[in-house]
PDB file of C-alpha atoms in Angstrom:
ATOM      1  CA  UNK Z   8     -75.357 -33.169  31.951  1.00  0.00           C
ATOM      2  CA  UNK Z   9     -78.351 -30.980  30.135  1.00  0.00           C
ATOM      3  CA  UNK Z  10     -81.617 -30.697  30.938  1.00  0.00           C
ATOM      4  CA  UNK Z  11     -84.402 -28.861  28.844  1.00  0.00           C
ATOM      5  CA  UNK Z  12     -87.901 -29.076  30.760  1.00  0.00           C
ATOM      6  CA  UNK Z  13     -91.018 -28.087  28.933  1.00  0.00           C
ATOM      7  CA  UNK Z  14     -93.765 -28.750  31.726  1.00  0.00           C
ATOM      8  CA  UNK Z  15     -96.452 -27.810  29.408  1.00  0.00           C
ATOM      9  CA  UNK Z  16     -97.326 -30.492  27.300  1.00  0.00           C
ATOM     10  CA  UNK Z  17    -100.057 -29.192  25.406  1.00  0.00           C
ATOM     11  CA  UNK Z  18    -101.599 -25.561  25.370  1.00  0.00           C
ATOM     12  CA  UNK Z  19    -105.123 -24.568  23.549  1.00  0.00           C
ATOM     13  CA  UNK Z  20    -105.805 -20.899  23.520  1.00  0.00           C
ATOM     14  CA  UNK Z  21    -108.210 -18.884  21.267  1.00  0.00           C
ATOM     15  CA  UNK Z  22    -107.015 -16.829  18.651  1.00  0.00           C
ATOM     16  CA  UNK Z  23    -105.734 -13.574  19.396  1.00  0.00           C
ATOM     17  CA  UNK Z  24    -104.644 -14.388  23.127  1.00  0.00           C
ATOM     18  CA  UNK Z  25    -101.457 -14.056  24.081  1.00  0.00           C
ATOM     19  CA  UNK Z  26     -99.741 -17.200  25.490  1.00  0.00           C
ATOM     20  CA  UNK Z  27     -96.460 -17.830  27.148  1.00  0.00           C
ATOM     21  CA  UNK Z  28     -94.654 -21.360  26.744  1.00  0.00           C
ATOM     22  CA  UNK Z  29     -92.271 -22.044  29.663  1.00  0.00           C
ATOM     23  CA  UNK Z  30     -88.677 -23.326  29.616  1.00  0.00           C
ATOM     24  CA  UNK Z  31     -86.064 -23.968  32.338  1.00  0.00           C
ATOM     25  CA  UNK Z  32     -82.923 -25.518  31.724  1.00  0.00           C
ATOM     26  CA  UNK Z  33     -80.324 -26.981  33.324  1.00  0.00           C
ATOM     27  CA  UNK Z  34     -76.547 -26.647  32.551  1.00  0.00           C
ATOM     28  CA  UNK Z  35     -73.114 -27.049  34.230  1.00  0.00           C
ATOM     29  CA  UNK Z  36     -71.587 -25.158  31.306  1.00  0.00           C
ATOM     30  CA  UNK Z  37     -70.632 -20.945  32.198  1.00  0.00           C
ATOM     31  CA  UNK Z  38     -71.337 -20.400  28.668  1.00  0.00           C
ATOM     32  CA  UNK Z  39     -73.803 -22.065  26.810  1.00  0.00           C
ATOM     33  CA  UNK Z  40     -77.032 -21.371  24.230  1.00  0.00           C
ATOM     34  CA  UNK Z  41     -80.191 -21.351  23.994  1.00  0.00           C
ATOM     35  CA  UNK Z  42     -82.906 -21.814  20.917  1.00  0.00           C
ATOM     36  CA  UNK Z  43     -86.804 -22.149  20.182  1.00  0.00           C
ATOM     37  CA  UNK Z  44     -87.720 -24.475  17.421  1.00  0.00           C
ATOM     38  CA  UNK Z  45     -91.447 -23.968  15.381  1.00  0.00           C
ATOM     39  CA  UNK Z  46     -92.393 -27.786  14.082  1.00  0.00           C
ATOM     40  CA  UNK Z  47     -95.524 -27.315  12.340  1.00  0.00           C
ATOM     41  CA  UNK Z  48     -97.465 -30.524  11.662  1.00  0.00           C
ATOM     42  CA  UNK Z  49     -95.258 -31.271   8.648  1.00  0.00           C
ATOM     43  CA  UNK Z  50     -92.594 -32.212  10.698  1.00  0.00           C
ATOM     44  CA  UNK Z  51     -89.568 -29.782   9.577  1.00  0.00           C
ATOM     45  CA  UNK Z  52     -88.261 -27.230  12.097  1.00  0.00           C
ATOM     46  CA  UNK Z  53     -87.962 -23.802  12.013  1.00  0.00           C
ATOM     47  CA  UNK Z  54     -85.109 -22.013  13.489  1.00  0.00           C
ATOM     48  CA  UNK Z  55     -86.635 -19.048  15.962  1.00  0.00           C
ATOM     49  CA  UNK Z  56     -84.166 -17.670  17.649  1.00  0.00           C
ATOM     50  CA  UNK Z  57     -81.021 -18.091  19.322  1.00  0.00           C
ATOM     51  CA  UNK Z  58     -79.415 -16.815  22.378  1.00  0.00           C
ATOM     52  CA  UNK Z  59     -76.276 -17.146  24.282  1.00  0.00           C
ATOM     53  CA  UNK Z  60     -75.716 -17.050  28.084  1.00  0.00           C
ATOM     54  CA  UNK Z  61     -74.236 -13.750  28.445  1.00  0.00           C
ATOM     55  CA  UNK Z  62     -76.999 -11.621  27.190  1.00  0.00           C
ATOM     56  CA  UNK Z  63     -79.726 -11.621  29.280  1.00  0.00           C
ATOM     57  CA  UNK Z  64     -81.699  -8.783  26.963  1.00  0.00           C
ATOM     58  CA  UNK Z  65     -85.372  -9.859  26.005  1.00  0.00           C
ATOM     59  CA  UNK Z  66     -85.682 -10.028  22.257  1.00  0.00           C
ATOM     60  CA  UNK Z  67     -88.754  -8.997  20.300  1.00  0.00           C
ATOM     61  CA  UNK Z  68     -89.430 -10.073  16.809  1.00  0.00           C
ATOM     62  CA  UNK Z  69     -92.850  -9.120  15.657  1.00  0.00           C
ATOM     63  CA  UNK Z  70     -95.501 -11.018  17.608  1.00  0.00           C
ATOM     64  CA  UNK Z  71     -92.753 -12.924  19.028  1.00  0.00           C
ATOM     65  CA  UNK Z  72     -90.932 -12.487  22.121  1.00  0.00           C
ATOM     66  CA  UNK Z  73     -88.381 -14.074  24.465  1.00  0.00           C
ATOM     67  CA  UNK Z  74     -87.856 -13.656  27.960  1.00  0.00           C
ATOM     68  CA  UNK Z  75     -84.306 -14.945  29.395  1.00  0.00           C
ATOM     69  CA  UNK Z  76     -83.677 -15.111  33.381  1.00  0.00           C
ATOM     70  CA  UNK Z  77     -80.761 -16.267  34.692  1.00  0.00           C
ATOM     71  CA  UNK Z  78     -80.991 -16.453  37.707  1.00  0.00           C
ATOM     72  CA  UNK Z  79     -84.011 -19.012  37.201  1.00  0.00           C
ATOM     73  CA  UNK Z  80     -82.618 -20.674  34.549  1.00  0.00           C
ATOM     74  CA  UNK Z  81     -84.984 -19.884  32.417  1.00  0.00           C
ATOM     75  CA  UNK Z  82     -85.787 -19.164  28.600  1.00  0.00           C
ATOM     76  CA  UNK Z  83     -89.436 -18.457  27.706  1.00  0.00           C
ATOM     77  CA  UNK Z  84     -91.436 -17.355  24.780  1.00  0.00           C
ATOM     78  CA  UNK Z  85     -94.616 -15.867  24.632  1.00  0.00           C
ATOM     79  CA  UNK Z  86     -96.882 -15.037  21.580  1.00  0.00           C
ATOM     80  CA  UNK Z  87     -98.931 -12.145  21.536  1.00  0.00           C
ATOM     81  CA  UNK Z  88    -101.748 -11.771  19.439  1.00  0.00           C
ATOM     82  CA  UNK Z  89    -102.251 -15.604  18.963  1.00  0.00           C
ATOM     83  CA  UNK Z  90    -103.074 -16.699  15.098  1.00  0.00           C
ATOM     84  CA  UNK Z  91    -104.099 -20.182  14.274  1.00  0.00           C
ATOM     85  CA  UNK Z  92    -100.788 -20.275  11.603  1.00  0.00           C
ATOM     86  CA  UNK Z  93     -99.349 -20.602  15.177  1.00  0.00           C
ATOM     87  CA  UNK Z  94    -100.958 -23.913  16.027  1.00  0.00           C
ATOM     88  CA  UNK Z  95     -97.551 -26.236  16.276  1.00  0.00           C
ATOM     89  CA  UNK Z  96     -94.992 -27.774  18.369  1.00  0.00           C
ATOM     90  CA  UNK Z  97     -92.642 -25.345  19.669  1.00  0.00           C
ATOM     91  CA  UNK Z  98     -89.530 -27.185  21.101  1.00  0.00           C
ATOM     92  CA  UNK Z  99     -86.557 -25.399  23.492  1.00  0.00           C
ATOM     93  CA  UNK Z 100     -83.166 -26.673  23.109  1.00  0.00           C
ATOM     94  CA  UNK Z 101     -79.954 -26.063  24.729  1.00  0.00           C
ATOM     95  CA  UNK Z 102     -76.058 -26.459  23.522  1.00  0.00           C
ATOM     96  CA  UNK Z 103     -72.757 -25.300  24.627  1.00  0.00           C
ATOM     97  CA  UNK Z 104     -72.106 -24.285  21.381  1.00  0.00           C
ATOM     98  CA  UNK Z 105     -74.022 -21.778  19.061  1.00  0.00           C
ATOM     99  CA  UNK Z 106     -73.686 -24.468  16.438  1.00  0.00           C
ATOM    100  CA  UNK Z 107     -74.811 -27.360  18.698  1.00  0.00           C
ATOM    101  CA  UNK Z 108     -71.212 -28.228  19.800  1.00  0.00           C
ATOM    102  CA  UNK Z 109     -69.827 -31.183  19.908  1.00  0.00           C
ATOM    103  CA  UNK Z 110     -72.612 -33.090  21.108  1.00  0.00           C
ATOM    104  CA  UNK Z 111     -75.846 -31.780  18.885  1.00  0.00           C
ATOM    105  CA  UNK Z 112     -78.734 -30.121  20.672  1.00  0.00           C
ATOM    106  CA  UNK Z 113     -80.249 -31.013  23.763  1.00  0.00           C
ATOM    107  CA  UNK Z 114     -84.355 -30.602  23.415  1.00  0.00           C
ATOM    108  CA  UNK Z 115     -87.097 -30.230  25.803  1.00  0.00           C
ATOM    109  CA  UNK Z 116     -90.022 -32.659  25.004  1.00  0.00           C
ATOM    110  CA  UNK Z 117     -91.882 -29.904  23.563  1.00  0.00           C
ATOM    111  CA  UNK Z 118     -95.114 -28.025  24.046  1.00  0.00           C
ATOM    112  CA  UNK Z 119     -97.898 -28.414  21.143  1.00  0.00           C
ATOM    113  CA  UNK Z 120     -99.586 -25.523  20.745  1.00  0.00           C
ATOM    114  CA  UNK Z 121    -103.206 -25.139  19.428  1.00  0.00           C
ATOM    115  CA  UNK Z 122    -104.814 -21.630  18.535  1.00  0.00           C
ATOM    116  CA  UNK Z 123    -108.480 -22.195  18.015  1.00  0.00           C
ATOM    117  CA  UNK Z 124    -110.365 -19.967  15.913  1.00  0.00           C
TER     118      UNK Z 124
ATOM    119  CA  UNK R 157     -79.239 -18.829   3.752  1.00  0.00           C
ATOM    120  CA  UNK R 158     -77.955 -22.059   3.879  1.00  0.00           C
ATOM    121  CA  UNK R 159     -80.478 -25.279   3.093  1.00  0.00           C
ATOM    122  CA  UNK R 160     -80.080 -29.046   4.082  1.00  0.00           C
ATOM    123  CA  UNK R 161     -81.594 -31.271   1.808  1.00  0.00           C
ATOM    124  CA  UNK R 162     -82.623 -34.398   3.077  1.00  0.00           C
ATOM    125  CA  UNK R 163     -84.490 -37.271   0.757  1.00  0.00           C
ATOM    126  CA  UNK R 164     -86.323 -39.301   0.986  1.00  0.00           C
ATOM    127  CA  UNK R 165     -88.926 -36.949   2.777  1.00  0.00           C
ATOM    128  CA  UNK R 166     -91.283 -40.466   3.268  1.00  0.00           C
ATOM    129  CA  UNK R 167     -90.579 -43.752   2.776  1.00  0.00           C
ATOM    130  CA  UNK R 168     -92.812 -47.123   3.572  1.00  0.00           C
ATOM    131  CA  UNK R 169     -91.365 -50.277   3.292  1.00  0.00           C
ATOM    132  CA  UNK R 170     -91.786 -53.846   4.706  1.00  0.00           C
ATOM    133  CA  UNK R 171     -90.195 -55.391   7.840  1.00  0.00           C
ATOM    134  CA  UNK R 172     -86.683 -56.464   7.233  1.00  0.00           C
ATOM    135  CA  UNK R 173     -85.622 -54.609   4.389  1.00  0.00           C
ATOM    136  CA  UNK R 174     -82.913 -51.667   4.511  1.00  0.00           C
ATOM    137  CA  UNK R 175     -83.255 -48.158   4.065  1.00  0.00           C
ATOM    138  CA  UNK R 176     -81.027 -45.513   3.512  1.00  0.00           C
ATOM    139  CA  UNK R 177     -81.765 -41.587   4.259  1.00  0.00           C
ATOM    140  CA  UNK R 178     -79.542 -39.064   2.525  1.00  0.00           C
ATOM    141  CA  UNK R 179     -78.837 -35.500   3.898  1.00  0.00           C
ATOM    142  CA  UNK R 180     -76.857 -32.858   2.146  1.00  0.00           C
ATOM    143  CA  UNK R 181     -75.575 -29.490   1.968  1.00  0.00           C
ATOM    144  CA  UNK R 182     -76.183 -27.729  -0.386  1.00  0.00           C
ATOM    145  CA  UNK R 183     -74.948 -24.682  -0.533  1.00  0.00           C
ATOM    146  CA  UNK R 184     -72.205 -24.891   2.448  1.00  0.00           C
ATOM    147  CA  UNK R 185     -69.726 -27.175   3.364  1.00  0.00           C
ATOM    148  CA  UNK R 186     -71.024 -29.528   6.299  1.00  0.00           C
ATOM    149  CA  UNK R 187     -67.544 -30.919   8.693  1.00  0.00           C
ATOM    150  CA  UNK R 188     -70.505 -32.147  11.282  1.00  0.00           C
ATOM    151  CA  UNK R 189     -73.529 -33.774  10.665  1.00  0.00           C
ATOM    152  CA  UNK R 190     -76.101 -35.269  13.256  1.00  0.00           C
ATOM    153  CA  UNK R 191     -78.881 -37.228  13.288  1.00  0.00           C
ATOM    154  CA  UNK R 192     -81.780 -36.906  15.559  1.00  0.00           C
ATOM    155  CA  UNK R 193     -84.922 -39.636  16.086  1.00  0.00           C
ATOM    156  CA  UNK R 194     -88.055 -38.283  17.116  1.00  0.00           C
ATOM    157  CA  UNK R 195     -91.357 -41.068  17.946  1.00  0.00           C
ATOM    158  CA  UNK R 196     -94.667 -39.755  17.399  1.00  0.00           C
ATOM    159  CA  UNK R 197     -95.344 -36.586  20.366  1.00  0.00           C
ATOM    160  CA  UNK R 198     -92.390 -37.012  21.851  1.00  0.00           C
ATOM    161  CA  UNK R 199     -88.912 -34.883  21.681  1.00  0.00           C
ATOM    162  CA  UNK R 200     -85.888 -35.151  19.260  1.00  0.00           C
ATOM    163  CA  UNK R 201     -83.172 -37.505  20.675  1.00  0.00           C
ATOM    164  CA  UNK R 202     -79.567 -37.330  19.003  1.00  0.00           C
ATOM    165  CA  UNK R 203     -78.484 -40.546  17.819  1.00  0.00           C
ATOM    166  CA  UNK R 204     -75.222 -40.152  16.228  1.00  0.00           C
ATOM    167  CA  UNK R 205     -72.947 -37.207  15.582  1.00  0.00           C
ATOM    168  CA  UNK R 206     -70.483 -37.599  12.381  1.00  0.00           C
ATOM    169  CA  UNK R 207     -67.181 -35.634  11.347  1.00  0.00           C
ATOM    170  CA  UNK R 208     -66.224 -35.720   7.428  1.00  0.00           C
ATOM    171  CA  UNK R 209     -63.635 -38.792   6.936  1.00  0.00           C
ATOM    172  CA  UNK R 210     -63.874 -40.556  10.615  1.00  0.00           C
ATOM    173  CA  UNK R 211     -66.324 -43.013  12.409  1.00  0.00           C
ATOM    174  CA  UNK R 212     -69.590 -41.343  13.434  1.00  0.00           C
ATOM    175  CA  UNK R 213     -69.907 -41.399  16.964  1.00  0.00           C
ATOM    176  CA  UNK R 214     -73.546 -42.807  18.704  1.00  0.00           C
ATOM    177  CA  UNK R 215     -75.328 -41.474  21.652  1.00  0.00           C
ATOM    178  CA  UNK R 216     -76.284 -44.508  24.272  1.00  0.00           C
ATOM    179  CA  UNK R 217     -78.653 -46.827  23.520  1.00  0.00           C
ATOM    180  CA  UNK R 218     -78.050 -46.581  19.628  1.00  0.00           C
ATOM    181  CA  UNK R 219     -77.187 -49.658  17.546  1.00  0.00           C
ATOM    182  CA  UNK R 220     -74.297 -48.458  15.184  1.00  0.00           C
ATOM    183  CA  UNK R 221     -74.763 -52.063  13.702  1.00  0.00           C
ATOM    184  CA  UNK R 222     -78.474 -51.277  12.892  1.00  0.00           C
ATOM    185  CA  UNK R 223     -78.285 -47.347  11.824  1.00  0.00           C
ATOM    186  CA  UNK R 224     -74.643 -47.223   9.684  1.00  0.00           C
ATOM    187  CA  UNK R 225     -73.878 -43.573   8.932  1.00  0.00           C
ATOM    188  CA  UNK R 226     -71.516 -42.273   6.333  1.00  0.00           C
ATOM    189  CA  UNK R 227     -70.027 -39.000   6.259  1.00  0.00           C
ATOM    190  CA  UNK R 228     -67.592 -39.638   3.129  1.00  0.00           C
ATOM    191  CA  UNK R 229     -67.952 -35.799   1.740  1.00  0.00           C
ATOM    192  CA  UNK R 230     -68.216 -32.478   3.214  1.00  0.00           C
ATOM    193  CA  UNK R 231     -71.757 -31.885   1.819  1.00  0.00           C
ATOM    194  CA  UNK R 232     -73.702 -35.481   2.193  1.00  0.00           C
ATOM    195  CA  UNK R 233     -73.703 -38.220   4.761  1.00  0.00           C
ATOM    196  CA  UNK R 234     -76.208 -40.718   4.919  1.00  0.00           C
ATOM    197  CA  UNK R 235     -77.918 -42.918   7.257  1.00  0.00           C
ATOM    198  CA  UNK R 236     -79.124 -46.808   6.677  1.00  0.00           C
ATOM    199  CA  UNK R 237     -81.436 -48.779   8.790  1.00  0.00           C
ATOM    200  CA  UNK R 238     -80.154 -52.095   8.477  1.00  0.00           C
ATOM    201  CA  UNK R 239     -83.486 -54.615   8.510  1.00  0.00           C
ATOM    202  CA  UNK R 240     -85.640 -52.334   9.742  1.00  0.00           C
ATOM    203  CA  UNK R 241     -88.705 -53.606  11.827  1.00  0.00           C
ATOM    204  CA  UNK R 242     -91.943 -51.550  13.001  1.00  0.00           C
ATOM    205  CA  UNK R 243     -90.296 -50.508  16.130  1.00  0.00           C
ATOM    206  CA  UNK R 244     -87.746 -48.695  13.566  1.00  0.00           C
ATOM    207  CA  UNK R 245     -91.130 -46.805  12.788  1.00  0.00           C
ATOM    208  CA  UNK R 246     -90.191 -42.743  13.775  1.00  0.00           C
ATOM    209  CA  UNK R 247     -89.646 -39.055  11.810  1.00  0.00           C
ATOM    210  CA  UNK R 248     -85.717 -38.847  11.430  1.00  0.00           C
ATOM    211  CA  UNK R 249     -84.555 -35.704  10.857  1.00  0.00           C
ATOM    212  CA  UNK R 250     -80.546 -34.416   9.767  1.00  0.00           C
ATOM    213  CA  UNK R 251     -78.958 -31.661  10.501  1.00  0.00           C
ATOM    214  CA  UNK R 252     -75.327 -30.001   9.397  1.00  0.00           C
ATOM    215  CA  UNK R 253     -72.947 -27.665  10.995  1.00  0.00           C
ATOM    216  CA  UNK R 254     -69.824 -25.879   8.753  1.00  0.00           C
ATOM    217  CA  UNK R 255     -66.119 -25.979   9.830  1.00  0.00           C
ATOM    218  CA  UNK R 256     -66.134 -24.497  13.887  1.00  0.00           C
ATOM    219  CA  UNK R 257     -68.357 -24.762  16.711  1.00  0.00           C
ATOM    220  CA  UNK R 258     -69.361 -21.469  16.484  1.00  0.00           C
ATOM    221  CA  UNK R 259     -71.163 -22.294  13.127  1.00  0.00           C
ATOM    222  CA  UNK R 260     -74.956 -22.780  13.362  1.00  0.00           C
ATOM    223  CA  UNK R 261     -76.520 -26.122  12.509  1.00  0.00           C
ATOM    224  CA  UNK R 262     -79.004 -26.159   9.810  1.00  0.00           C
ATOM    225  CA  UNK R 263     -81.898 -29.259   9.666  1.00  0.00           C
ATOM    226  CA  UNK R 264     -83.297 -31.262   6.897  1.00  0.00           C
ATOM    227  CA  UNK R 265     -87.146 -31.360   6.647  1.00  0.00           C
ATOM    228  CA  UNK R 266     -86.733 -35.010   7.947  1.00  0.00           C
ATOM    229  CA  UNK R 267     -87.933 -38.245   6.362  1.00  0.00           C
ATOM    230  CA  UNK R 268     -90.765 -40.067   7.667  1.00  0.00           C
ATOM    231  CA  UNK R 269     -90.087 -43.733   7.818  1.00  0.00           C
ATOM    232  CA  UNK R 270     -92.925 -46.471   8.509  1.00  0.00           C
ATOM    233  CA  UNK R 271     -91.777 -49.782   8.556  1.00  0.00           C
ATOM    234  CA  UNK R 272     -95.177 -52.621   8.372  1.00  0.00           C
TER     235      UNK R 272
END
């Protein structure tokens, strides 16, 4: 079975730090993927990024970045440079599939964000 | 890129009545669609998974009697709560994937649903 854990339930930073937002995972699959989901207060979510099992590079995209450790099961995401546009709930999800296989996505309960100004 | 359309985006109705949630693709043809249930603060939970042209399949714990989905075309499937009551209350939110596993899986914006 899957298992996303998100321990941090809530995080409040001020603008402009940097904060990380932990994931660990749990997976009986060789091959599997791994995404971060943006659901801003509206309620739709926004794809962030996607990676699969077998590449272990950490991915940069602008103020975003992704750390991915194997060997602690692992997939986090830190923002640098904290803006309040930020301020959401970020969610981790894992699949054996890039498309969510068979079975959909399995999330993590999420980690709400807030960037004070 | 490819959207998912899903209407209505909020609906309120009264306790007992039906409601149905549509979710298409628009610009893509969608072989899988799932729907996901997610209460106030907490996490998404899949709920059902549906192919184009067979049965949808539901996750544990999911009434297909209460929450009938149809998948009859590649690009819209749609899901009814069946005499819905408050506890039916939650954001439910679509998503589709094209032909292959290896295809990504797109989401709806999600429909709000309060039942009083």
């Amino acid at each position: 079975a899957q298992k996303v854990t998100q321990a941090q339930t809530e995080i409040s930073v001020v603008e402009k730090e940097d904060v990380t937002l932990d994931c660990v995972y749990e997976t009986r699959d060789t091959t599997y993927y791994l995404f971060w989901y943006k659901q801003p207060p509206s309620g739709e979510l926004v794809f962030l990024i996607r990676r699969n099992s077998f590449d272990e590079q950490n991915e940069i995209s602008g103020r975003y970045s992704w750390n991915f450790q194997k060997s602690t099961s692992s997939f986090n995401f830190t923002i640098t440079a904290s803006q309040v546009v930020d301020s959401a709930v970020y969610f981790c999800a894992l699949s054996e599939a890039p498309g969510g296989g068979a079975d959909g996505l399995t999330f993590g309960k999420g980690t709400h964000l807030i960037i004070q100004p | 890129g490819a959207v998912v359309s899903q209407h209505p985006s909020r609906v309120i109705c009264k306790s007992g009545t039906s409601v149905k949630i549509e979710c298409r693709s628009l610009d893509f043809q969608a072989t899988t669609m799932f729907w996901y249930r997610q209460f106030p603060k907490q996490s998404l939970m899949l709920m059902a998974t549906s192919n184009e042209g067979s049965k949808a399949t539901y996750e544990q714990g999911v009434e297909k009697d209460k929450f009938l989905i149809n998948h009859a075309s590649l690009t819209l499937s749609t899901l009814t709560v069946t005499s819905a009551h408050p506890e039916d209350s939650s954001f439910y939110i679509c998503s589709a994937r094209g032909r292959g596993l290896r295809q990504p899986q797109h989401f709806g914006d999600g429909t709000r649903l309060s039942i009083l």
